[in-house]
Amino acid sequence: MGFRDLVYRLYERRLEASLAGLSIPRHVGVILDGNRRWARWAGLADVSDGHQKGADHIFELIGWCRQAGVEVVTLWLLSTDNLARPSAEVEALLRIIESTVRELVAQGWHVKPVGALDLLPVETAQILKDAAEATAANPGLLVNVAVGYGGRREIADAVRSLLHDHATKGTTIEELAEILDVEHIADHLYTAGLPDPDLIIRTSGEKRISNFLLWQAAYAELYFTETLWPDFEEKDLLAAILDYQGRQRRFGLTREQLAHSDGKR
């Protein structure tokens, strides 16, 4: 272990000690951004090498999350917008995703696909469905793989699913309009039944959520880092969680209401 690695390891252990006894985010969403830039800056001619480097790094991340006590991780691997990139890049990225999902299954993680599978090639969609079925009973941390995912598409799909559901029950539009509420739509999201993300991390310096978990992120804490995804380290995750722990989550309450609520606990 070199001097730099030793210093980072000591820093990570110090961060871990700082987290002890404090609230850990139950659900962490990660926008894995910067693979293409990492490849270019590394002098690689094929950006797919950056995607592969980023994919290989996923297994370290979920291991760190499990060690920290996180229960659910949602990883944005491919957006609906990404599908419009040059076909050669998309095809290479899909092969990398397929390989990654197979390895998640082999390692025994609980895998759940999150996205519009109908937008994906049949083979890719089937691999995701098979992964979900094969790992459904696996205990421990849940890994949501967001592939062919877009927040606006998810909400549209949820409404469409809700309408179909009520149509089969004979509910009229007028009747549905009278009873429709937030929970009805939430029950038809890709993440139905899961806790909303407490913390969303985006790498590579971009400071926006770019159509990621739009509905679920209503009260999520956002953390942005300049680090490109392939260079993201355990210390970066611990720093994000430590930053999260330093925030006062109000969920729409005023400071006075929050203080009063805390006093009743």
Tab-separated table of N, CA and C in Angstrom, residues 113-172:
chain	number	residue	atom	x	y	z
A	113	PRO	N	-35.116	-4.530	-11.643
A	113	PRO	CA	-35.038	-3.597	-12.764
A	113	PRO	C	-36.026	-2.459	-12.591
A	114	VAL	N	-35.591	-1.262	-12.927
A	114	VAL	CA	-36.415	-0.066	-12.803
A	114	VAL	C	-36.321	0.685	-14.122
A	115	GLY	N	-37.386	0.681	-14.902
A	115	GLY	CA	-37.348	1.387	-16.176
A	115	GLY	C	-38.405	0.862	-17.123
A	116	ALA	N	-38.440	1.443	-18.308
A	116	ALA	CA	-39.392	1.040	-19.341
A	116	ALA	C	-38.766	-0.084	-20.162
A	117	LEU	N	-38.972	-1.303	-19.720
A	117	LEU	CA	-38.327	-2.440	-20.379
A	117	LEU	C	-38.788	-2.613	-21.818
A	118	ASP	N	-39.955	-2.092	-22.136
A	118	ASP	CA	-40.452	-2.213	-23.508
A	118	ASP	C	-39.647	-1.376	-24.497
A	119	LEU	N	-38.834	-0.439	-23.997
A	119	LEU	CA	-37.989	0.368	-24.872
A	119	LEU	C	-36.676	-0.333	-25.205
A	120	LEU	N	-36.388	-1.414	-24.497
A	120	LEU	CA	-35.105	-2.096	-24.634
A	120	LEU	C	-35.202	-3.260	-25.613
A	121	PRO	N	-34.066	-3.692	-26.151
A	121	PRO	CA	-34.069	-4.909	-26.965
A	121	PRO	C	-34.618	-6.081	-26.149
A	122	VAL	N	-35.253	-7.005	-26.816
A	122	VAL	CA	-35.896	-8.136	-26.137
A	122	VAL	C	-34.903	-8.899	-25.265
A	123	GLU	N	-33.692	-9.121	-25.761
A	123	GLU	CA	-32.692	-9.885	-25.011
A	123	GLU	C	-32.327	-9.177	-23.708
A	124	THR	N	-32.109	-7.865	-23.794
A	124	THR	CA	-31.744	-7.093	-22.600
A	124	THR	C	-32.874	-7.110	-21.586
A	125	ALA	N	-34.086	-6.877	-22.052
A	125	ALA	CA	-35.247	-6.872	-21.153
A	125	ALA	C	-35.404	-8.219	-20.465
A	126	GLN	N	-35.169	-9.304	-21.198
A	126	GLN	CA	-35.326	-10.640	-20.621
A	126	GLN	C	-34.278	-10.909	-19.551
A	127	ILE	N	-33.057	-10.446	-19.773
A	127	ILE	CA	-31.995	-10.616	-18.774
A	127	ILE	C	-32.371	-9.890	-17.483
A	128	LEU	N	-32.935	-8.704	-17.603
A	128	LEU	CA	-33.356	-7.942	-16.427
A	128	LEU	C	-34.500	-8.642	-15.702
A	129	LYS	N	-35.470	-9.138	-16.462
A	129	LYS	CA	-36.597	-9.854	-15.846
A	129	LYS	C	-36.116	-11.129	-15.151
A	130	ASP	N	-35.219	-11.858	-15.803
A	130	ASP	CA	-34.691	-13.092	-15.218
A	130	ASP	C	-33.925	-12.800	-13.931
A	131	ALA	N	-33.181	-11.689	-13.926
A	131	ALA	CA	-32.414	-11.309	-12.731
A	131	ALA	C	-33.347	-11.027	-11.564
A	132	ALA	N	-34.428	-10.316	-11.838
A	132	ALA	CA	-35.403	-9.996	-10.787
A	132	ALA	C	-36.014	-11.268	-10.223
A	133	GLU	N	-36.380	-12.186	-11.106
A	133	GLU	CA	-37.007	-13.439	-10.671
A	133	GLU	C	-36.029	-14.311	-9.886
A	134	ALA	N	-34.784	-14.382	-10.360
A	134	ALA	CA	-33.797	-15.257	-9.725
A	134	ALA	C	-33.357	-14.762	-8.359
A	135	THR	N	-33.463	-13.465	-8.119
A	135	THR	CA	-32.934	-12.894	-6.868
A	135	THR	C	-34.022	-12.363	-5.945
A	136	ALA	N	-35.280	-12.583	-6.296
A	136	ALA	CA	-36.394	-11.984	-5.543
A	136	ALA	C	-36.374	-12.352	-4.063
A	137	ALA	N	-35.900	-13.540	-3.740
A	137	ALA	CA	-35.905	-13.985	-2.342
A	137	ALA	C	-34.584	-13.716	-1.624
A	138	ASN	N	-33.633	-13.090	-2.314
A	138	ASN	CA	-32.336	-12.831	-1.692
A	138	ASN	C	-32.462	-11.789	-0.582
A	139	PRO	N	-31.876	-12.039	0.563
A	139	PRO	CA	-31.946	-11.072	1.665
A	139	PRO	C	-30.929	-9.954	1.485
A	140	GLY	N	-31.033	-8.965	2.346
A	140	GLY	CA	-30.030	-7.904	2.355
A	140	GLY	C	-30.339	-6.761	1.414
A	141	LEU	N	-29.301	-6.024	1.081
A	141	LEU	CA	-29.439	-4.795	0.306
A	141	LEU	C	-30.091	-5.045	-1.057
A	142	LEU	N	-31.028	-4.178	-1.415
A	142	LEU	CA	-31.713	-4.243	-2.701
A	142	LEU	C	-31.032	-3.302	-3.686
A	143	VAL	N	-30.712	-3.817	-4.875
A	143	VAL	CA	-30.077	-3.011	-5.915
A	143	VAL	C	-31.075	-2.782	-7.049
A	144	ASN	N	-31.580	-1.560	-7.154
A	144	ASN	CA	-32.429	-1.184	-8.283
A	144	ASN	C	-31.534	-0.786	-9.445
A	145	VAL	N	-31.662	-1.468	-10.574
A	145	VAL	CA	-30.890	-1.098	-11.759
A	145	VAL	C	-31.827	-0.349	-12.707
A	146	ALA	N	-31.583	0.942	-12.836
A	146	ALA	CA	-32.431	1.795	-13.672
A	146	ALA	C	-31.894	1.772	-15.103
A	147	VAL	N	-32.580	1.024	-15.949
A	147	VAL	CA	-32.154	0.838	-17.340
A	147	VAL	C	-33.326	1.198	-18.243
A	148	GLY	N	-33.082	2.070	-19.229
A	148	GLY	CA	-34.191	2.586	-20.025
A	148	GLY	C	-35.108	3.403	-19.131
A	149	TYR	N	-34.484	4.143	-18.214
A	149	TYR	CA	-35.253	4.865	-17.197
A	149	TYR	C	-35.323	6.366	-17.493
A	150	GLY	N	-36.508	6.926	-17.271
A	150	GLY	CA	-36.714	8.367	-17.323
A	150	GLY	C	-37.839	8.707	-16.358
A	151	GLY	N	-37.644	9.721	-15.533
A	151	GLY	CA	-38.643	10.055	-14.520
A	151	GLY	C	-39.988	10.441	-15.098
A	152	ARG	N	-39.984	11.200	-16.173
A	152	ARG	CA	-41.255	11.604	-16.789
A	152	ARG	C	-41.964	10.394	-17.392
A	153	ARG	N	-41.192	9.524	-18.027
A	153	ARG	CA	-41.771	8.304	-18.597
A	153	ARG	C	-42.360	7.440	-17.476
A	154	GLU	N	-41.675	7.363	-16.342
A	154	GLU	CA	-42.171	6.561	-15.230
A	154	GLU	C	-43.531	7.053	-14.749
A	155	ILE	N	-43.678	8.374	-14.616
A	155	ILE	CA	-44.955	8.931	-14.148
A	155	ILE	C	-46.050	8.662	-15.175
A	156	ALA	N	-45.722	8.831	-16.467
A	156	ALA	CA	-46.706	8.552	-17.518
A	156	ALA	C	-47.107	7.080	-17.496
A	157	ASP	N	-46.115	6.192	-17.311
A	157	ASP	CA	-46.415	4.762	-17.237
A	157	ASP	C	-47.269	4.436	-16.018
A	158	ALA	N	-47.011	5.128	-14.909
A	158	ALA	CA	-47.785	4.897	-13.682
A	158	ALA	C	-49.244	5.286	-13.892
A	159	VAL	N	-49.464	6.441	-14.509
A	159	VAL	CA	-50.837	6.886	-14.774
A	159	VAL	C	-51.525	5.935	-15.738
A	160	ARG	N	-50.802	5.505	-16.769
A	160	ARG	CA	-51.362	4.564	-17.745
A	160	ARG	C	-51.747	3.251	-17.055
A	161	SER	N	-50.873	2.760	-16.199
A	161	SER	CA	-51.149	1.523	-15.470
A	161	SER	C	-52.352	1.680	-14.551
A	162	LEU	N	-52.434	2.825	-13.900
A	162	LEU	CA	-53.559	3.094	-13.000
A	162	LEU	C	-54.875	3.113	-13.774
A	163	LEU	N	-54.871	3.756	-14.936
A	163	LEU	CA	-56.086	3.829	-15.745
A	163	LEU	C	-56.522	2.446	-16.220
A	164	HIS	N	-55.551	1.641	-16.675
A	164	HIS	CA	-55.881	0.279	-17.101
A	164	HIS	C	-56.445	-0.532	-15.941
A	165	ASP	N	-55.829	-0.370	-14.781
A	165	ASP	CA	-56.257	-1.106	-13.597
A	165	ASP	C	-57.709	-0.800	-13.252
A	166	HIS	N	-58.052	0.478	-13.257
A	166	HIS	CA	-59.411	0.861	-12.906
A	166	HIS	C	-60.405	0.559	-14.027
A	167	ALA	N	-59.922	0.565	-15.260
A	167	ALA	CA	-60.809	0.227	-16.380
A	167	ALA	C	-61.277	-1.218	-16.260
A	168	THR	N	-60.359	-2.110	-15.828
A	168	THR	CA	-60.739	-3.518	-15.670
A	168	THR	C	-61.732	-3.713	-14.521
A	169	LYS	N	-61.765	-2.752	-13.602
A	169	LYS	CA	-62.699	-2.828	-12.469
A	169	LYS	C	-64.027	-2.142	-12.782
A	170	GLY	N	-64.102	-1.518	-13.961
A	170	GLY	CA	-65.335	-0.838	-14.347
A	170	GLY	C	-65.473	0.563	-13.789
A	171	THR	N	-64.387	1.125	-13.243
A	171	THR	CA	-64.431	2.480	-12.701
A	171	THR	C	-64.534	3.487	-13.837
A	172	THR	N	-65.431	4.425	-13.732
A	172	THR	CA	-65.549	5.465	-14.758
A	172	THR	C	-64.501	6.544	-14.505
